[in-house]
């Protein structure tokens, strides 16, 4: 499988598996189909489900990469340490491959969120130094949120995770993270299904003899962004991985990069959620 290399030298697959609301059977099927990177979070409430699927797979722990996140209510040094330990217990492992802060602000009323982020990061750096975590990351951090961490850290982030897809490419954030050497990951890489009927994506699916979903995922990969698609059927899981088997030409990439804004899921770290 194609790999991306993080700024601390760790290699991760170019495509991961998003586990929000995923069942044990779905995760086990994803392992069978060849996925090796699994993105979860304490908030998802399925870390124990992932543990069962991993155990049933028969694979060694080091053959898989597991990422989890510190939820809003668990931020701060002490709470982060406790939440991390709970995640290890749920996942039945003694280390995580990636640990992220899930959101930069626990709520919109907290004025001193920057100090809380740094305190949370300090705990994560300690876990990293103890080799209990192999890489640290940020989820839903826009550039000015990330700057606060970069100006106050000893261990810089390796990964940043944002909503990213055709029609919502967050160009400024993408370029920012590229310049900082931080690997971007895409949650909702097909815009929660909203983008697969777009006329350009349908056109290109026909041109390349692939599915619209594969066009969306390949767009991410060619932008050097790691998509985290979800799927419940093995056929769809297999199709998602097969997006690595073709290339979108430069002109079509430019067309996809300039699709009008659309498909945004309504989540913004500094605004109330917009219901879609």
PDB file of C-alpha atoms in Angstrom:
ATOM      1  CA  UNK A   1       0.000   0.000   0.000  1.00  0.00           C
ATOM      2  CA  UNK A   2       1.107   3.571  -0.679  1.00  0.00           C
ATOM      3  CA  UNK A   3       2.482   5.214   2.475  1.00  0.00           C
ATOM      4  CA  UNK A   4       2.952   8.743   3.787  1.00  0.00           C
ATOM      5  CA  UNK A   5       5.918   9.549   6.061  1.00  0.00           C
ATOM      6  CA  UNK A   6       5.284  11.719   9.121  1.00  0.00           C
ATOM      7  CA  UNK A   7       7.704  14.390  10.278  1.00  0.00           C
ATOM      8  CA  UNK A   8       9.034  12.066  13.006  1.00  0.00           C
ATOM      9  CA  UNK A   9       9.815   9.313  10.486  1.00  0.00           C
ATOM     10  CA  UNK A  10       6.816   7.056  11.092  1.00  0.00           C
ATOM     11  CA  UNK A  11       5.124   5.682   7.987  1.00  0.00           C
ATOM     12  CA  UNK A  12       1.342   5.507   7.775  1.00  0.00           C
ATOM     13  CA  UNK A  13      -0.926   4.173   5.019  1.00  0.00           C
ATOM     14  CA  UNK A  14      -2.205   6.661   2.440  1.00  0.00           C
ATOM     15  CA  UNK A  15      -5.770   5.624   3.336  1.00  0.00           C
ATOM     16  CA  UNK A  16      -7.170   4.864   6.775  1.00  0.00           C
ATOM     17  CA  UNK A  17     -10.500   3.606   8.045  1.00  0.00           C
ATOM     18  CA  UNK A  18     -12.895   5.912   9.893  1.00  0.00           C
ATOM     19  CA  UNK A  19     -14.656   4.075  12.705  1.00  0.00           C
ATOM     20  CA  UNK A  20     -17.353   6.500  13.879  1.00  0.00           C
ATOM     21  CA  UNK A  21     -20.465   4.337  14.464  1.00  0.00           C
ATOM     22  CA  UNK A  22     -18.654   1.328  12.951  1.00  0.00           C
ATOM     23  CA  UNK A  23     -19.591  -2.130  14.201  1.00  0.00           C
ATOM     24  CA  UNK A  24     -17.165  -4.853  15.272  1.00  0.00           C
ATOM     25  CA  UNK A  25     -17.988  -6.792  12.106  1.00  0.00           C
ATOM     26  CA  UNK A  26     -17.246  -3.741   9.938  1.00  0.00           C
ATOM     27  CA  UNK A  27     -13.870  -3.190  11.587  1.00  0.00           C
ATOM     28  CA  UNK A  28     -12.993  -6.874  11.322  1.00  0.00           C
ATOM     29  CA  UNK A  29     -13.980  -6.814   7.631  1.00  0.00           C
ATOM     30  CA  UNK A  30     -11.826  -3.727   7.074  1.00  0.00           C
ATOM     31  CA  UNK A  31      -8.835  -5.556   8.528  1.00  0.00           C
ATOM     32  CA  UNK A  32      -9.491  -8.510   6.205  1.00  0.00           C
ATOM     33  CA  UNK A  33      -9.707  -6.157   3.208  1.00  0.00           C
ATOM     34  CA  UNK A  34      -6.302  -4.686   4.030  1.00  0.00           C
ATOM     35  CA  UNK A  35      -6.854  -1.569   6.124  1.00  0.00           C
ATOM     36  CA  UNK A  36      -4.138  -1.078   8.691  1.00  0.00           C
ATOM     37  CA  UNK A  37      -4.866   2.410  10.096  1.00  0.00           C
ATOM     38  CA  UNK A  38      -7.961   2.871  12.268  1.00  0.00           C
ATOM     39  CA  UNK A  39      -9.148   6.274  13.433  1.00  0.00           C
ATOM     40  CA  UNK A  40     -11.271   6.330  16.570  1.00  0.00           C
ATOM     41  CA  UNK A  41     -11.900   8.612  19.576  1.00  0.00           C
ATOM     42  CA  UNK A  42     -13.053   8.229  23.142  1.00  0.00           C
ATOM     43  CA  UNK A  43     -16.143  10.193  22.119  1.00  0.00           C
ATOM     44  CA  UNK A  44     -17.093   7.527  19.587  1.00  0.00           C
ATOM     45  CA  UNK A  45     -17.617   5.002  22.374  1.00  0.00           C
ATOM     46  CA  UNK A  46     -16.272   2.130  20.283  1.00  0.00           C
ATOM     47  CA  UNK A  47     -12.675   1.668  21.417  1.00  0.00           C
ATOM     48  CA  UNK A  48     -13.613  -1.653  23.028  1.00  0.00           C
ATOM     49  CA  UNK A  49     -15.252  -2.740  19.769  1.00  0.00           C
ATOM     50  CA  UNK A  50     -12.009  -2.074  17.916  1.00  0.00           C
ATOM     51  CA  UNK A  51     -10.116  -4.101  20.523  1.00  0.00           C
ATOM     52  CA  UNK A  52     -12.375  -7.111  19.938  1.00  0.00           C
ATOM     53  CA  UNK A  53     -12.016  -6.850  16.157  1.00  0.00           C
ATOM     54  CA  UNK A  54      -8.234  -6.641  16.432  1.00  0.00           C
ATOM     55  CA  UNK A  55      -8.124  -9.675  18.708  1.00  0.00           C
ATOM     56  CA  UNK A  56     -10.313 -11.675  16.339  1.00  0.00           C
ATOM     57  CA  UNK A  57      -8.133 -10.717  13.358  1.00  0.00           C
ATOM     58  CA  UNK A  58      -5.164 -12.657  14.662  1.00  0.00           C
ATOM     59  CA  UNK A  59      -2.781  -9.881  13.621  1.00  0.00           C
ATOM     60  CA  UNK A  60      -0.018  -8.678  15.894  1.00  0.00           C
ATOM     61  CA  UNK A  61      -0.591  -5.286  17.477  1.00  0.00           C
ATOM     62  CA  UNK A  62       2.388  -3.784  15.664  1.00  0.00           C
ATOM     63  CA  UNK A  63       0.834  -4.665  12.304  1.00  0.00           C
ATOM     64  CA  UNK A  64      -1.921  -2.114  12.902  1.00  0.00           C
ATOM     65  CA  UNK A  65      -1.951   1.610  13.606  1.00  0.00           C
ATOM     66  CA  UNK A  66      -4.592   2.911  16.001  1.00  0.00           C
ATOM     67  CA  UNK A  67      -5.364   6.598  16.546  1.00  0.00           C
ATOM     68  CA  UNK A  68      -7.606   8.011  19.253  1.00  0.00           C
ATOM     69  CA  UNK A  69      -8.477  11.471  20.544  1.00  0.00           C
ATOM     70  CA  UNK A  70      -8.861  13.433  23.773  1.00  0.00           C
ATOM     71  CA  UNK A  71     -12.433  14.689  24.045  1.00  0.00           C
ATOM     72  CA  UNK A  72     -13.440  18.223  25.066  1.00  0.00           C
ATOM     73  CA  UNK A  73     -14.373  17.260  28.630  1.00  0.00           C
ATOM     74  CA  UNK A  74     -11.053  15.439  29.132  1.00  0.00           C
ATOM     75  CA  UNK A  75      -8.746  18.342  28.313  1.00  0.00           C
ATOM     76  CA  UNK A  76      -6.121  19.553  30.783  1.00  0.00           C
ATOM     77  CA  UNK A  77      -3.076  17.708  32.105  1.00  0.00           C
ATOM     78  CA  UNK A  78      -4.651  15.408  34.703  1.00  0.00           C
ATOM     79  CA  UNK A  79      -7.799  14.641  32.747  1.00  0.00           C
ATOM     80  CA  UNK A  80      -5.790  13.909  29.626  1.00  0.00           C
ATOM     81  CA  UNK A  81      -3.658  11.402  31.505  1.00  0.00           C
ATOM     82  CA  UNK A  82      -6.733   9.666  32.899  1.00  0.00           C
ATOM     83  CA  UNK A  83      -8.532   9.671  29.547  1.00  0.00           C
ATOM     84  CA  UNK A  84      -5.495   8.229  27.812  1.00  0.00           C
ATOM     85  CA  UNK A  85      -5.234   5.413  30.326  1.00  0.00           C
ATOM     86  CA  UNK A  86      -8.925   4.672  29.871  1.00  0.00           C
ATOM     87  CA  UNK A  87      -8.448   4.514  26.102  1.00  0.00           C
ATOM     88  CA  UNK A  88      -5.585   2.048  26.533  1.00  0.00           C
ATOM     89  CA  UNK A  89      -7.800  -0.113  28.716  1.00  0.00           C
ATOM     90  CA  UNK A  90     -10.664   0.029  26.230  1.00  0.00           C
ATOM     91  CA  UNK A  91      -8.392  -0.778  23.300  1.00  0.00           C
ATOM     92  CA  UNK A  92      -6.538  -3.482  25.270  1.00  0.00           C
ATOM     93  CA  UNK A  93      -3.159  -2.141  24.265  1.00  0.00           C
ATOM     94  CA  UNK A  94      -0.185  -0.604  26.021  1.00  0.00           C
ATOM     95  CA  UNK A  95       0.410   2.149  23.462  1.00  0.00           C
ATOM     96  CA  UNK A  96      -1.297   4.239  20.783  1.00  0.00           C
ATOM     97  CA  UNK A  97       0.154   5.017  17.401  1.00  0.00           C
ATOM     98  CA  UNK A  98      -1.467   8.460  17.300  1.00  0.00           C
ATOM     99  CA  UNK A  99      -3.083  10.594  20.004  1.00  0.00           C
ATOM    100  CA  UNK A 100      -4.893  13.818  19.086  1.00  0.00           C
ATOM    101  CA  UNK A 101      -6.752  16.646  20.736  1.00  0.00           C
ATOM    102  CA  UNK A 102     -10.250  16.256  19.292  1.00  0.00           C
ATOM    103  CA  UNK A 103     -11.268  19.952  19.235  1.00  0.00           C
ATOM    104  CA  UNK A 104      -9.310  23.130  20.091  1.00  0.00           C
ATOM    105  CA  UNK A 105     -12.068  24.548  22.291  1.00  0.00           C
ATOM    106  CA  UNK A 106     -14.128  22.630  24.850  1.00  0.00           C
ATOM    107  CA  UNK A 107     -16.887  25.215  24.441  1.00  0.00           C
ATOM    108  CA  UNK A 108     -17.297  28.612  22.815  1.00  0.00           C
ATOM    109  CA  UNK A 109     -17.568  30.438  26.163  1.00  0.00           C
ATOM    110  CA  UNK A 110     -14.097  29.508  27.428  1.00  0.00           C
ATOM    111  CA  UNK A 111     -11.852  32.516  26.831  1.00  0.00           C
ATOM    112  CA  UNK A 112      -8.557  30.932  27.893  1.00  0.00           C
ATOM    113  CA  UNK A 113      -8.764  27.937  25.557  1.00  0.00           C
ATOM    114  CA  UNK A 114      -5.180  28.499  24.441  1.00  0.00           C
ATOM    115  CA  UNK A 115      -3.810  27.717  27.902  1.00  0.00           C
ATOM    116  CA  UNK A 116      -5.993  24.607  28.143  1.00  0.00           C
ATOM    117  CA  UNK A 117      -4.743  23.379  24.763  1.00  0.00           C
ATOM    118  CA  UNK A 118      -1.119  23.830  25.820  1.00  0.00           C
ATOM    119  CA  UNK A 119      -1.729  22.056  29.131  1.00  0.00           C
ATOM    120  CA  UNK A 120      -3.347  19.162  27.279  1.00  0.00           C
ATOM    121  CA  UNK A 121      -0.457  19.057  24.831  1.00  0.00           C
ATOM    122  CA  UNK A 122       2.039  18.982  27.693  1.00  0.00           C
ATOM    123  CA  UNK A 123       0.454  15.782  28.965  1.00  0.00           C
ATOM    124  CA  UNK A 124       0.552  14.307  25.466  1.00  0.00           C
ATOM    125  CA  UNK A 125       4.231  15.228  25.100  1.00  0.00           C
ATOM    126  CA  UNK A 126       4.944  13.381  28.320  1.00  0.00           C
ATOM    127  CA  UNK A 127       3.171  10.287  26.996  1.00  0.00           C
ATOM    128  CA  UNK A 128       5.197  10.618  23.806  1.00  0.00           C
ATOM    129  CA  UNK A 129       8.473  10.834  25.731  1.00  0.00           C
ATOM    130  CA  UNK A 130       7.455   7.693  27.649  1.00  0.00           C
ATOM    131  CA  UNK A 131       6.896   5.935  24.283  1.00  0.00           C
ATOM    132  CA  UNK A 132       3.266   5.299  25.104  1.00  0.00           C
ATOM    133  CA  UNK A 133       2.311   7.253  21.976  1.00  0.00           C
ATOM    134  CA  UNK A 134       4.206   7.153  18.675  1.00  0.00           C
ATOM    135  CA  UNK A 135       2.843  10.388  17.180  1.00  0.00           C
ATOM    136  CA  UNK A 136       0.836  13.412  18.322  1.00  0.00           C
ATOM    137  CA  UNK A 137      -1.821  15.248  16.370  1.00  0.00           C
ATOM    138  CA  UNK A 138      -4.539  17.874  16.208  1.00  0.00           C
ATOM    139  CA  UNK A 139      -8.128  17.380  15.088  1.00  0.00           C
ATOM    140  CA  UNK A 140     -10.282  20.280  13.867  1.00  0.00           C
ATOM    141  CA  UNK A 141      -7.514  22.801  14.559  1.00  0.00           C
ATOM    142  CA  UNK A 142      -7.390  25.633  12.056  1.00  0.00           C
ATOM    143  CA  UNK A 143      -3.999  27.317  11.499  1.00  0.00           C
ATOM    144  CA  UNK A 144      -4.366  29.917  14.248  1.00  0.00           C
ATOM    145  CA  UNK A 145      -5.332  27.185  16.738  1.00  0.00           C
ATOM    146  CA  UNK A 146      -2.304  25.156  15.673  1.00  0.00           C
ATOM    147  CA  UNK A 147       0.026  28.168  15.989  1.00  0.00           C
ATOM    148  CA  UNK A 148      -0.692  28.249  19.701  1.00  0.00           C
ATOM    149  CA  UNK A 149       0.578  24.675  20.012  1.00  0.00           C
ATOM    150  CA  UNK A 150       3.588  25.187  17.742  1.00  0.00           C
ATOM    151  CA  UNK A 151       4.710  28.250  19.702  1.00  0.00           C
ATOM    152  CA  UNK A 152       4.481  26.429  23.027  1.00  0.00           C
ATOM    153  CA  UNK A 153       5.519  22.850  22.328  1.00  0.00           C
ATOM    154  CA  UNK A 154       8.632  20.728  22.559  1.00  0.00           C
ATOM    155  CA  UNK A 155       7.193  17.980  20.351  1.00  0.00           C
ATOM    156  CA  UNK A 156       5.467  19.378  17.253  1.00  0.00           C
ATOM    157  CA  UNK A 157       2.310  17.817  15.820  1.00  0.00           C
ATOM    158  CA  UNK A 158       2.788  15.166  13.153  1.00  0.00           C
ATOM    159  CA  UNK A 159      -0.843  15.031  11.953  1.00  0.00           C
ATOM    160  CA  UNK A 160      -3.713  17.493  11.588  1.00  0.00           C
ATOM    161  CA  UNK A 161      -7.202  16.225  10.838  1.00  0.00           C
ATOM    162  CA  UNK A 162      -9.853  18.407   9.194  1.00  0.00           C
ATOM    163  CA  UNK A 163     -12.996  18.053   7.147  1.00  0.00           C
ATOM    164  CA  UNK A 164     -11.554  18.010   3.641  1.00  0.00           C
ATOM    165  CA  UNK A 165     -13.116  17.029   0.338  1.00  0.00           C
ATOM    166  CA  UNK A 166     -13.856  18.287  -3.159  1.00  0.00           C
ATOM    167  CA  UNK A 167     -15.901  21.459  -2.621  1.00  0.00           C
ATOM    168  CA  UNK A 168     -14.377  22.067   0.830  1.00  0.00           C
ATOM    169  CA  UNK A 169     -10.613  21.934   0.425  1.00  0.00           C
ATOM    170  CA  UNK A 170      -9.692  24.485   3.115  1.00  0.00           C
ATOM    171  CA  UNK A 171      -6.872  25.730   0.885  1.00  0.00           C
ATOM    172  CA  UNK A 172      -5.273  28.062   3.430  1.00  0.00           C
ATOM    173  CA  UNK A 173      -5.162  25.333   6.085  1.00  0.00           C
ATOM    174  CA  UNK A 174      -3.839  22.795   3.580  1.00  0.00           C
ATOM    175  CA  UNK A 175      -0.962  25.070   2.567  1.00  0.00           C
ATOM    176  CA  UNK A 176      -0.250  26.002   6.177  1.00  0.00           C
ATOM    177  CA  UNK A 177       0.116  22.396   7.274  1.00  0.00           C
ATOM    178  CA  UNK A 178       2.183  21.535   4.207  1.00  0.00           C
ATOM    179  CA  UNK A 179       4.639  24.324   5.053  1.00  0.00           C
ATOM    180  CA  UNK A 180       4.848  23.125   8.644  1.00  0.00           C
ATOM    181  CA  UNK A 181       5.538  19.546   7.547  1.00  0.00           C
ATOM    182  CA  UNK A 182       2.373  18.270   9.224  1.00  0.00           C
ATOM    183  CA  UNK A 183       0.417  15.495   7.504  1.00  0.00           C
ATOM    184  CA  UNK A 184      -3.192  16.418   6.817  1.00  0.00           C
ATOM    185  CA  UNK A 185      -5.947  13.825   7.212  1.00  0.00           C
ATOM    186  CA  UNK A 186      -9.440  14.165   5.783  1.00  0.00           C
ATOM    187  CA  UNK A 187     -12.526  13.283   7.731  1.00  0.00           C
ATOM    188  CA  UNK A 188     -15.678  13.214   5.616  1.00  0.00           C
ATOM    189  CA  UNK A 189     -13.604  12.842   2.403  1.00  0.00           C
ATOM    190  CA  UNK A 190     -16.759  12.452   0.287  1.00  0.00           C
ATOM    191  CA  UNK A 191     -18.659  15.235   2.054  1.00  0.00           C
ATOM    192  CA  UNK A 192     -20.900  12.771   3.916  1.00  0.00           C
ATOM    193  CA  UNK A 193     -22.061  11.487   0.566  1.00  0.00           C
ATOM    194  CA  UNK A 194     -23.069  14.929  -0.687  1.00  0.00           C
ATOM    195  CA  UNK A 195     -20.401  15.101  -3.378  1.00  0.00           C
ATOM    196  CA  UNK A 196     -20.891  11.829  -5.241  1.00  0.00           C
ATOM    197  CA  UNK A 197     -23.658  13.280  -7.437  1.00  0.00           C
ATOM    198  CA  UNK A 198     -21.689  16.383  -8.405  1.00  0.00           C
ATOM    199  CA  UNK A 199     -21.643  16.698 -12.187  1.00  0.00           C
ATOM    200  CA  UNK A 200     -17.847  16.985 -12.464  1.00  0.00           C
ATOM    201  CA  UNK A 201     -17.195  14.035 -10.174  1.00  0.00           C
ATOM    202  CA  UNK A 202     -19.694  11.907 -12.109  1.00  0.00           C
ATOM    203  CA  UNK A 203     -18.046  12.980 -15.378  1.00  0.00           C
ATOM    204  CA  UNK A 204     -14.577  12.040 -14.146  1.00  0.00           C
ATOM    205  CA  UNK A 205     -15.795   8.728 -12.742  1.00  0.00           C
ATOM    206  CA  UNK A 206     -16.896   7.857 -16.270  1.00  0.00           C
ATOM    207  CA  UNK A 207     -13.658   9.093 -17.801  1.00  0.00           C
ATOM    208  CA  UNK A 208     -11.458   7.023 -15.493  1.00  0.00           C
ATOM    209  CA  UNK A 209     -13.846   4.038 -15.272  1.00  0.00           C
ATOM    210  CA  UNK A 210     -14.093   4.268 -11.497  1.00  0.00           C
ATOM    211  CA  UNK A 211     -16.796   5.227  -8.993  1.00  0.00           C
ATOM    212  CA  UNK A 212     -17.523   8.806  -7.858  1.00  0.00           C
ATOM    213  CA  UNK A 213     -16.345   7.833  -4.371  1.00  0.00           C
ATOM    214  CA  UNK A 214     -13.024   6.671  -5.808  1.00  0.00           C
ATOM    215  CA  UNK A 215     -12.617  10.021  -7.561  1.00  0.00           C
ATOM    216  CA  UNK A 216     -13.166  11.829  -4.242  1.00  0.00           C
ATOM    217  CA  UNK A 217     -10.696   9.635  -2.374  1.00  0.00           C
ATOM    218  CA  UNK A 218      -8.057   9.769  -5.088  1.00  0.00           C
ATOM    219  CA  UNK A 219      -8.336  13.554  -5.143  1.00  0.00           C
ATOM    220  CA  UNK A 220      -7.370  13.572  -1.458  1.00  0.00           C
ATOM    221  CA  UNK A 221      -4.460  11.187  -1.930  1.00  0.00           C
ATOM    222  CA  UNK A 222      -3.054  13.162  -4.865  1.00  0.00           C
ATOM    223  CA  UNK A 223      -3.232  16.280  -2.703  1.00  0.00           C
ATOM    224  CA  UNK A 224      -1.090  14.311  -0.214  1.00  0.00           C
ATOM    225  CA  UNK A 225      -4.027  14.271   2.188  1.00  0.00           C
ATOM    226  CA  UNK A 226      -4.861  10.975   3.908  1.00  0.00           C
ATOM    227  CA  UNK A 227      -8.604  10.208   3.620  1.00  0.00           C
ATOM    228  CA  UNK A 228     -10.432   8.359   6.395  1.00  0.00           C
ATOM    229  CA  UNK A 229     -13.466   6.890   4.628  1.00  0.00           C
ATOM    230  CA  UNK A 230     -16.108   4.835   6.394  1.00  0.00           C
ATOM    231  CA  UNK A 231     -17.843   1.825   4.887  1.00  0.00           C
ATOM    232  CA  UNK A 232     -20.050  -1.012   6.094  1.00  0.00           C
ATOM    233  CA  UNK A 233     -19.826  -3.421   3.144  1.00  0.00           C
ATOM    234  CA  UNK A 234     -16.679  -5.279   2.157  1.00  0.00           C
ATOM    235  CA  UNK A 235     -17.268  -4.381  -1.487  1.00  0.00           C
ATOM    236  CA  UNK A 236     -17.199  -0.668  -0.678  1.00  0.00           C
ATOM    237  CA  UNK A 237     -14.157  -1.109   1.561  1.00  0.00           C
ATOM    238  CA  UNK A 238     -12.342  -2.821  -1.302  1.00  0.00           C
ATOM    239  CA  UNK A 239     -13.391  -0.163  -3.809  1.00  0.00           C
ATOM    240  CA  UNK A 240     -12.123   2.586  -1.516  1.00  0.00           C
ATOM    241  CA  UNK A 241      -8.654   1.028  -1.366  1.00  0.00           C
ATOM    242  CA  UNK A 242      -8.660   0.525  -5.135  1.00  0.00           C
ATOM    243  CA  UNK A 243      -8.637   4.299  -5.628  1.00  0.00           C
ATOM    244  CA  UNK A 244      -4.867   3.936  -5.386  1.00  0.00           C
ATOM    245  CA  UNK A 245      -4.846   2.083  -8.713  1.00  0.00           C
ATOM    246  CA  UNK A 246      -5.419   5.066 -11.024  1.00  0.00           C
ATOM    247  CA  UNK A 247      -4.247   8.662 -11.444  1.00  0.00           C
ATOM    248  CA  UNK A 248      -6.222  11.844 -12.037  1.00  0.00           C
ATOM    249  CA  UNK A 249      -4.436  14.021 -14.579  1.00  0.00           C
ATOM    250  CA  UNK A 250      -3.248  17.530 -13.722  1.00  0.00           C
ATOM    251  CA  UNK A 251      -6.003  19.362 -15.580  1.00  0.00           C
ATOM    252  CA  UNK A 252      -8.729  17.332 -13.884  1.00  0.00           C
ATOM    253  CA  UNK A 253      -7.112  17.905 -10.501  1.00  0.00           C
ATOM    254  CA  UNK A 254      -7.265  21.641 -11.130  1.00  0.00           C
ATOM    255  CA  UNK A 255     -10.927  21.326 -12.080  1.00  0.00           C
ATOM    256  CA  UNK A 256     -11.644  19.439  -8.854  1.00  0.00           C
ATOM    257  CA  UNK A 257      -9.714  21.988  -6.803  1.00  0.00           C
ATOM    258  CA  UNK A 258     -11.965  24.717  -8.186  1.00  0.00           C
ATOM    259  CA  UNK A 259     -15.359  23.134  -7.636  1.00  0.00           C
ATOM    260  CA  UNK A 260     -17.612  25.776  -6.002  1.00  0.00           C
ATOM    261  CA  UNK A 261     -17.897  25.541  -2.188  1.00  0.00           C
ATOM    262  CA  UNK A 262     -20.310  22.757  -1.303  1.00  0.00           C
ATOM    263  CA  UNK A 263     -20.775  19.712   0.888  1.00  0.00           C
ATOM    264  CA  UNK A 264     -19.597  21.328   4.154  1.00  0.00           C
ATOM    265  CA  UNK A 265     -20.825  19.299   7.120  1.00  0.00           C
ATOM    266  CA  UNK A 266     -21.623  22.311   9.332  1.00  0.00           C
ATOM    267  CA  UNK A 267     -18.847  21.831  11.928  1.00  0.00           C
ATOM    268  CA  UNK A 268     -16.525  24.750  12.737  1.00  0.00           C
ATOM    269  CA  UNK A 269     -14.349  24.955  15.859  1.00  0.00           C
ATOM    270  CA  UNK A 270     -15.279  28.593  16.567  1.00  0.00           C
ATOM    271  CA  UNK A 271     -18.961  28.571  15.589  1.00  0.00           C
ATOM    272  CA  UNK A 272     -22.159  26.888  16.643  1.00  0.00           C
ATOM    273  CA  UNK A 273     -22.846  23.789  14.602  1.00  0.00           C
ATOM    274  CA  UNK A 274     -24.893  24.436  11.487  1.00  0.00           C
ATOM    275  CA  UNK A 275     -27.492  21.729  10.965  1.00  0.00           C
ATOM    276  CA  UNK A 276     -27.339  20.391   7.393  1.00  0.00           C
TER     277      UNK A 276
END
